[in-house]
Short mmCIF file of C-alpha atoms in Angstrom, two decimals:
data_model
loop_
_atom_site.label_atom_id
_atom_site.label_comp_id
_atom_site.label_asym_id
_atom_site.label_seq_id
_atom_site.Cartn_x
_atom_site.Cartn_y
_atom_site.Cartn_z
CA UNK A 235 49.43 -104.73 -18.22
CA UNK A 236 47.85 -108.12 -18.85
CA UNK A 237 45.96 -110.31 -16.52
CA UNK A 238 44.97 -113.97 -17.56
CA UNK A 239 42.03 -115.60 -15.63
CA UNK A 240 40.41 -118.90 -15.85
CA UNK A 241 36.93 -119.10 -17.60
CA UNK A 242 34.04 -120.00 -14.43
CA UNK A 243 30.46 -120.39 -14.57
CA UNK A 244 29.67 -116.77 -13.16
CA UNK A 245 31.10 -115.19 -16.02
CA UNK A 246 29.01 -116.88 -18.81
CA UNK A 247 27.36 -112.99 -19.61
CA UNK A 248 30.82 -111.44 -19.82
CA UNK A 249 32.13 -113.84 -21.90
CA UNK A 250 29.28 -114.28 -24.18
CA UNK A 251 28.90 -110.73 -24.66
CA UNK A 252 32.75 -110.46 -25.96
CA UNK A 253 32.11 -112.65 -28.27
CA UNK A 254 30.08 -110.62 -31.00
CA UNK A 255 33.04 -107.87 -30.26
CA UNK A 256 35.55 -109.73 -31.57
CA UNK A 257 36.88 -109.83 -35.19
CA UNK A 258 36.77 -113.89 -35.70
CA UNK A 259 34.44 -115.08 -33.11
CA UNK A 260 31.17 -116.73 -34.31
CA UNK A 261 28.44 -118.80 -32.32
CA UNK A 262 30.40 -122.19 -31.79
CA UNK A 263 32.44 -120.14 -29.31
CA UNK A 264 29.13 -119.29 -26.96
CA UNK A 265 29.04 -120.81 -23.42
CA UNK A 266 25.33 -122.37 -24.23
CA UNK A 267 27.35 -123.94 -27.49
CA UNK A 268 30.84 -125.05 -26.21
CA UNK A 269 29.19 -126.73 -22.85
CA UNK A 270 26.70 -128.76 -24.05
CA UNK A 271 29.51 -131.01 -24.01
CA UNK A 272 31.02 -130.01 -20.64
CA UNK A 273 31.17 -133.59 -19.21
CA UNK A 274 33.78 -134.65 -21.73
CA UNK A 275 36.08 -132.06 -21.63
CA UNK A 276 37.78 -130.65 -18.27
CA UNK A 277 37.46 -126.89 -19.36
CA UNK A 278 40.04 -124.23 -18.92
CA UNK A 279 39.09 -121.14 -21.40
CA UNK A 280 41.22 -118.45 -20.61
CA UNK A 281 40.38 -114.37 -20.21
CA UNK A 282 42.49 -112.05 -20.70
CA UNK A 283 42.30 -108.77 -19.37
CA UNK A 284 44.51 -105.58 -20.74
CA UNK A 285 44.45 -102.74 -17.87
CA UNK A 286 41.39 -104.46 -15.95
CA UNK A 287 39.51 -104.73 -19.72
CA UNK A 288 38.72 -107.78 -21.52
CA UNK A 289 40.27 -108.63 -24.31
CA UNK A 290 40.95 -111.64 -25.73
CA UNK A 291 39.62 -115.28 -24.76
CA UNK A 292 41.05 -118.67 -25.57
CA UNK A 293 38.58 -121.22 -25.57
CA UNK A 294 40.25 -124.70 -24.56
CA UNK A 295 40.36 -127.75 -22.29
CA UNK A 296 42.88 -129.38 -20.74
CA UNK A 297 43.71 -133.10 -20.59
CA UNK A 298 46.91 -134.45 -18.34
CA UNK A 299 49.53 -131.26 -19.08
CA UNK A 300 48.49 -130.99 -22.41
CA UNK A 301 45.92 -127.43 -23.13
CA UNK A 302 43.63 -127.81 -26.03
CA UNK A 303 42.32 -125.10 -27.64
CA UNK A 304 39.50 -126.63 -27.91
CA UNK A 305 39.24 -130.34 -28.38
CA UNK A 306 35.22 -130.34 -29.03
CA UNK A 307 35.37 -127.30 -31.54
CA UNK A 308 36.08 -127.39 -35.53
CA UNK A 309 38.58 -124.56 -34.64
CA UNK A 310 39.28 -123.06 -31.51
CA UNK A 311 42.18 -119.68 -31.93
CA UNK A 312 42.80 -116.98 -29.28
CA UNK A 313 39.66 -114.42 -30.08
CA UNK A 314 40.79 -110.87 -30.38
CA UNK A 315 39.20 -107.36 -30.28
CA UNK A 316 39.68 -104.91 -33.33
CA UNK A 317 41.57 -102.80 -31.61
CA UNK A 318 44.44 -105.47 -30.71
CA UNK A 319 47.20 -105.26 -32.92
CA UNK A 320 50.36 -107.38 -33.56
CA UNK A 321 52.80 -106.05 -30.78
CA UNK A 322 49.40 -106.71 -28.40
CA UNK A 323 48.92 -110.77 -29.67
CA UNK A 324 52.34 -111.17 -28.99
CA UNK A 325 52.36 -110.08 -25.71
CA UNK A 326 49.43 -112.04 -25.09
CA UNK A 327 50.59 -115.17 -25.77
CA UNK A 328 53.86 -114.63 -23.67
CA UNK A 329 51.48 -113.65 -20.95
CA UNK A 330 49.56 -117.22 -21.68
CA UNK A 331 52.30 -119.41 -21.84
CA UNK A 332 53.94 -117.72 -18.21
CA UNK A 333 50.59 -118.34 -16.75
CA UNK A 334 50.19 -122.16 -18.29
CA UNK A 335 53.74 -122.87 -17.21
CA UNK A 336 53.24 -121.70 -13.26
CA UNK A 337 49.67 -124.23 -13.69
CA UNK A 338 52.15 -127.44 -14.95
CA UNK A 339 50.72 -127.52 -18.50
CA UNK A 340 53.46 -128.78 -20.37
CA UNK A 341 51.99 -128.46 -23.84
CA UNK A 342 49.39 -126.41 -26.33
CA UNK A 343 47.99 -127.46 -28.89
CA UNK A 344 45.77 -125.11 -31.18
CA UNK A 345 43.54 -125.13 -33.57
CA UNK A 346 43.64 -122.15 -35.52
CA UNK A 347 40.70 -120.03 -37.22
CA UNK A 348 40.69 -120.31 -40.82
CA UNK A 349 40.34 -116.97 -42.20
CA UNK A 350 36.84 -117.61 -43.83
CA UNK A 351 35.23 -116.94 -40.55
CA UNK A 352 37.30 -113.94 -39.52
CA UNK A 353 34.86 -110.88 -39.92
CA UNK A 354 37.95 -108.55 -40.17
CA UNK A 355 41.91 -109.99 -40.75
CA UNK A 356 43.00 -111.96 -37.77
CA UNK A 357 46.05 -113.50 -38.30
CA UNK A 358 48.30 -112.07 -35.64
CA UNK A 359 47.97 -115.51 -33.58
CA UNK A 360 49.55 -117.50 -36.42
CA UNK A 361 52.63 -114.48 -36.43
CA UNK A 362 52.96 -115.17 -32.63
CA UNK A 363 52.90 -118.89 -32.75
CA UNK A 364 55.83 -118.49 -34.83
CA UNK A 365 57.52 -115.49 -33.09
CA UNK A 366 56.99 -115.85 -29.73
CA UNK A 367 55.62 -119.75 -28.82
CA UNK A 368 58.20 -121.40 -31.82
CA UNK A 369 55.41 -123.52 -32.92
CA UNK A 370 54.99 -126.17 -35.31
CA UNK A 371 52.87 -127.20 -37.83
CA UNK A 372 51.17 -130.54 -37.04
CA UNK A 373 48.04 -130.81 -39.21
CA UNK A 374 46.95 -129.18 -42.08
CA UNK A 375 43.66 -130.59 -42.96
CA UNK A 376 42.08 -129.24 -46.72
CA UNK A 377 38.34 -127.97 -47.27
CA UNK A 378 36.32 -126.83 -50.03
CA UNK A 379 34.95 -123.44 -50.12
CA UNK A 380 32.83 -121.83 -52.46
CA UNK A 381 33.53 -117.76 -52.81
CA UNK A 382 29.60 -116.65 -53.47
CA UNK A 383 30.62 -113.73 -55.30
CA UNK A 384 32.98 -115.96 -57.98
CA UNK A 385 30.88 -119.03 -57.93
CA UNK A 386 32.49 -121.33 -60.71
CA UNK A 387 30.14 -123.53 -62.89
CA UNK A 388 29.68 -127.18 -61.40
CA UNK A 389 31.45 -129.76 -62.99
CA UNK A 390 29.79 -132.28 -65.83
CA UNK A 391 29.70 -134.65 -63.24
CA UNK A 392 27.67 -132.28 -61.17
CA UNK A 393 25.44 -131.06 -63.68
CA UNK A 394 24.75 -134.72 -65.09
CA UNK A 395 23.56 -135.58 -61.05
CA UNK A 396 21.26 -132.65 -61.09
CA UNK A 397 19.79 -133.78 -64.27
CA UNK A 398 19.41 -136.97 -62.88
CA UNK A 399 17.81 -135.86 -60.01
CA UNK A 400 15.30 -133.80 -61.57
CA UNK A 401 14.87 -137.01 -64.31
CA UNK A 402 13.45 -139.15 -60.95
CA UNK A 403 11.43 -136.51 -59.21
CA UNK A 404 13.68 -135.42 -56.14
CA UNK A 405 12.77 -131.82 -54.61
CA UNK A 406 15.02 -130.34 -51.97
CA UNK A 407 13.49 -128.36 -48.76
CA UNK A 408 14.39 -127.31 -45.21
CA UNK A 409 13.54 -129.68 -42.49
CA UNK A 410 13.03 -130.38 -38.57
CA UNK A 411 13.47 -133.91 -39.33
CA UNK A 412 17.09 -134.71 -37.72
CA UNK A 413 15.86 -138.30 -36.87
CA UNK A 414 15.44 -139.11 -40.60
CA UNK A 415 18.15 -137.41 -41.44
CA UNK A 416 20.64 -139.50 -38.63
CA UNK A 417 19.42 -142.61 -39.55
CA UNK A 418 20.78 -141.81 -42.98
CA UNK A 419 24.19 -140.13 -41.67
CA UNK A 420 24.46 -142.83 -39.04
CA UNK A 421 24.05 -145.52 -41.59
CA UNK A 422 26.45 -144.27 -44.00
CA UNK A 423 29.36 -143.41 -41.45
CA UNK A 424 28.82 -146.83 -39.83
CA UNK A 425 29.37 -148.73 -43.17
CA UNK A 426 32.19 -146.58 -44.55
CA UNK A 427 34.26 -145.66 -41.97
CA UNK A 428 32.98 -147.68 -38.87
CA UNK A 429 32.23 -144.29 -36.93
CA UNK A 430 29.20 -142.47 -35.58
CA UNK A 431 28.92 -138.67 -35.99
CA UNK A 432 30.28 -136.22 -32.93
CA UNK A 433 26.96 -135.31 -32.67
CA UNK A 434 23.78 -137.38 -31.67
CA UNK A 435 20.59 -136.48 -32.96
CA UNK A 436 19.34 -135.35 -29.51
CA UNK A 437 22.86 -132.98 -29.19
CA UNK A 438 22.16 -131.45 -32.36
CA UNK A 439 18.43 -130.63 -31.62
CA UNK A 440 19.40 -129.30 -28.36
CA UNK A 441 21.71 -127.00 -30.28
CA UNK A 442 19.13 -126.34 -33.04
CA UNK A 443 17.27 -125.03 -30.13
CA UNK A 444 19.67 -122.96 -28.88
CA UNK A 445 20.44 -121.49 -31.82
CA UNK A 446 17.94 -121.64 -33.96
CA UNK A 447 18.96 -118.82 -36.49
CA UNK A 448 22.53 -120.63 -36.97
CA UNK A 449 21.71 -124.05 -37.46
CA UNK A 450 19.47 -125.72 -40.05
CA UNK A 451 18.71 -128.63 -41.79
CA UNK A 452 17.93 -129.33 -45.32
CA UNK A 453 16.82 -132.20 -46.91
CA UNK A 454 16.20 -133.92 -50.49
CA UNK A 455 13.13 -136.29 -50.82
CA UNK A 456 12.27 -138.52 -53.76
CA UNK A 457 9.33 -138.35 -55.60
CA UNK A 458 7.45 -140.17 -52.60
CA UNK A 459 8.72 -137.87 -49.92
CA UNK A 460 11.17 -139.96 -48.44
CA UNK A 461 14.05 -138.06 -46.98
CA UNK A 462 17.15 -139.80 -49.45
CA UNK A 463 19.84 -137.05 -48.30
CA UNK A 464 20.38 -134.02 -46.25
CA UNK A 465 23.12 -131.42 -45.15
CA UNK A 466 23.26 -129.57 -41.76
CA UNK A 467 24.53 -126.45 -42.02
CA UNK A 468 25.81 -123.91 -39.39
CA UNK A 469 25.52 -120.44 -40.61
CA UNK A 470 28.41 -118.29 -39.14
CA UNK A 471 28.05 -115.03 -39.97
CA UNK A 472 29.38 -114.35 -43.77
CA UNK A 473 30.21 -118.28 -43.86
CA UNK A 474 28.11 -121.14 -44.54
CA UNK A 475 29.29 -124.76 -43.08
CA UNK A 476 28.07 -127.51 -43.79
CA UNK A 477 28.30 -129.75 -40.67
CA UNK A 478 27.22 -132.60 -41.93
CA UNK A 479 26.67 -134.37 -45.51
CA UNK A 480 25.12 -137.39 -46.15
CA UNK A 481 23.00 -139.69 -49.09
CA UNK A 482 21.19 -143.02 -48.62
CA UNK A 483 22.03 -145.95 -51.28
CA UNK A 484 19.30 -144.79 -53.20
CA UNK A 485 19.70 -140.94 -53.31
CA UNK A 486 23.78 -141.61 -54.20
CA UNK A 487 21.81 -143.21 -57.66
CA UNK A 488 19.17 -140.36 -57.86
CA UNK A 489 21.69 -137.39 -57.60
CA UNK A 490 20.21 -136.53 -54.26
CA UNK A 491 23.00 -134.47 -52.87
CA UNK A 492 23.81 -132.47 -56.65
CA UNK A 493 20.03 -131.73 -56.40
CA UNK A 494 20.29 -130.15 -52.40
CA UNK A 495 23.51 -128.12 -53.33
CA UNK A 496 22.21 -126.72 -56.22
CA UNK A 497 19.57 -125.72 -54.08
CA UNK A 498 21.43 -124.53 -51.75
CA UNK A 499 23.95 -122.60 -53.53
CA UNK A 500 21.81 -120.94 -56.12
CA UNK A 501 18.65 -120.75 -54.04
CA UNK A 502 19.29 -120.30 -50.03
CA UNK A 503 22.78 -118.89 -50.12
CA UNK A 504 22.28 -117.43 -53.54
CA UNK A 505 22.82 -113.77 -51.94
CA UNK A 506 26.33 -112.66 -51.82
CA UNK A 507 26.02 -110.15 -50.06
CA UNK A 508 25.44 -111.45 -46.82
CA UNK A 509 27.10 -114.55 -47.83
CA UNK A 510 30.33 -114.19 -48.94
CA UNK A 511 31.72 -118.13 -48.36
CA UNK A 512 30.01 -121.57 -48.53
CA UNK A 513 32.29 -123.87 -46.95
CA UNK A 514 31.69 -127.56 -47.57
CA UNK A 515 34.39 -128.96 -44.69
CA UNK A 516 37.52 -131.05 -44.73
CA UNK A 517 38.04 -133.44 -47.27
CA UNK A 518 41.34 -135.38 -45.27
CA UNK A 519 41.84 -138.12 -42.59
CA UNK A 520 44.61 -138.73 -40.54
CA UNK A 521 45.30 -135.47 -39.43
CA UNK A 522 45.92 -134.12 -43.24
CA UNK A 523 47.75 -137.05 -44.42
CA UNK A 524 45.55 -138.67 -46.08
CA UNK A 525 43.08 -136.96 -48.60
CA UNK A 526 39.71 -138.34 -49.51
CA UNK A 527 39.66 -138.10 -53.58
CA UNK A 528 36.09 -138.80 -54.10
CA UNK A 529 34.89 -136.65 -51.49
CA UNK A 530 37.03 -133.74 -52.56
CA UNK A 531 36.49 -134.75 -56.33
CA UNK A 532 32.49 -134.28 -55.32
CA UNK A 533 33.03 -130.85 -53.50
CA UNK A 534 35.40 -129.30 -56.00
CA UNK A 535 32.61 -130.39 -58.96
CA UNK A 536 30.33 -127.91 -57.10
CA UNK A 537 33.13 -125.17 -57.21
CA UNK A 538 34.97 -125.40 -54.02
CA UNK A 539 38.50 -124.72 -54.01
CA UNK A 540 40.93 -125.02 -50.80
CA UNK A 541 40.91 -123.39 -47.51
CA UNK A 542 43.37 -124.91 -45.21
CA UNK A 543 42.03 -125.86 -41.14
CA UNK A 544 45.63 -126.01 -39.23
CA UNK A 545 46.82 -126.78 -35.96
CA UNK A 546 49.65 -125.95 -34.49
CA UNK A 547 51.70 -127.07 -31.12
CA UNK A 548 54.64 -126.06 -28.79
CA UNK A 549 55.91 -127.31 -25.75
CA UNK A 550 56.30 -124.52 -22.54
#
């Protein structure tokens, strides 16, 4: 009944046009997204077919005899049609595992969906993991999400920033200017944490390009219009991401980043109706273990509350 084939080049259309279809696909999961990093990860999306139709794909990448689903993506679940219920997932992922174990891949590990970006319920993966592939938990990493609808009142803290902010002149707009905004991001990751973002400046406007209606920049500028802190933001249907966060020296002091969220989440995003979740991004290191109290302390004082990002693995 089901046929599994590996993703190739020639089937970039098919693929991309499945994607809209399904019920918790969104644009990371696009061919002109996922292989703008094709030279560092060996792909091997899967396709599955049910009576010669498509539906479902696994996005993921393989390294030694270990499938990733995917290593370069936030998240990275089996994507499913509306019509695909339980009994069908399951079936699925026995039909996945047969085929991984007749290519030598020895172990998956997956990155699950978090429910925020599901356009309808989509949970039958995380029933089959259990069921059918005897998974485990390995990481549970913690984010901050904002329901739109039930926005709770910033913190003190929060509001005491914004005041500040407005106290020194600081205006918050959207911007083109990723180079600024790098330097800044760059800078800060560099001192803090010794790292440099996924992204590069160049990557991310070569995405902005691509998707231009998804990705966006926005920036906070003192009083002299220097750029002082910024946010980008992928916009994934319902759900707002923010991608990246970041403040100079001087817009930490100014309230730079209680200024751009405000902006954001009572200005741009301000709509609940088409947006029903602003989702500020993992607060934890270490695979979960270790959680970041300031930066959580700073997203919860705008009003986000937890939405777990999990990953899961079994051996075949």
């Amino acid at each position: 009944m089901y046929k599994i084939k590996r993703y190739k080049a020639d089937a970039a259309a098919e693929w991309d046009a499945f994607v809209p279809q399904t019920r918790n696909g969104t644009f990371l999961f696009l061919r002109s997204y996922m292989d703008y990093h094709a030279d560092r990860f060996a792909d091997h999306s899967l396709m599955i077919y049910r009576k010669g139709k498509l539906c479902a794909l696994l996005p993921a990448n393989v390294n030694g005899n270990t499938l990733y689903s995917h290593g370069g993506l936030t998240y990275g679940g089996l994507l499913t049609a509306a019509t695909s219920g339980t009994a069908d997932v399951c079936e699925i992922f026995r039909n996945i595992n047969e085929t991984l174990r007749c290519e030598g891949i020895q172990r998956v590990v997956y990155k699950a969906i978090p429910w925020i970006y599901h356009r309808l319920p989509a949970e039958e993966d995380l029933y089959a993991l259990f069921a059918v592939c005897n998974a485990k938990l390995v990481s549970r990493n913690i984010s901050s999400t904002i329901q739109t609808d039930k926005a709770l009142r910033f913190s003190e803290s929060r509001r005491s920033g914004l005041r500040k902010a407005f106290q020194n002149g600081l205006s918050a707009k959207e911007s083109n200017d990723y180079y600024a905004f790098w330097e800044i991001l760059c800078n800060n990751l560099s001192l803090r944490y010794g790292v440099m973002p996924v992204h590069s400046a160049e990557e991310i406007k070569l995405l902005k390009s691509r998707f231009p209606d998804n990705i966006r920049l926005f920036l906070t500028h003192d009083s002299s219009g220097k750029p002082v802190g910024g946010t980008v933001v992928y916009e994934c249907g319902a759900t707002v991401h923010t991608q990246y966060i970041s403040a100079s020296a001087e817009g930490k002091q100014l309230g730079a980043l209680d200024l751009l969220f405000d902006y954001l989440i009572n200005n741009v995003y301000l709509d609940s109706t088409r947006y029903k979740y602003f989702d500020f991004g993992k607060s934890t290191e270490e695979g979960g273990t270790i959680l970041n109290q300031p930066l959580i302390f700073q997203k919860e004082g705008f009003g986000g509350r937890g939405v777990c990002y999990d990953t899961y693995e079994w051996m075949l």
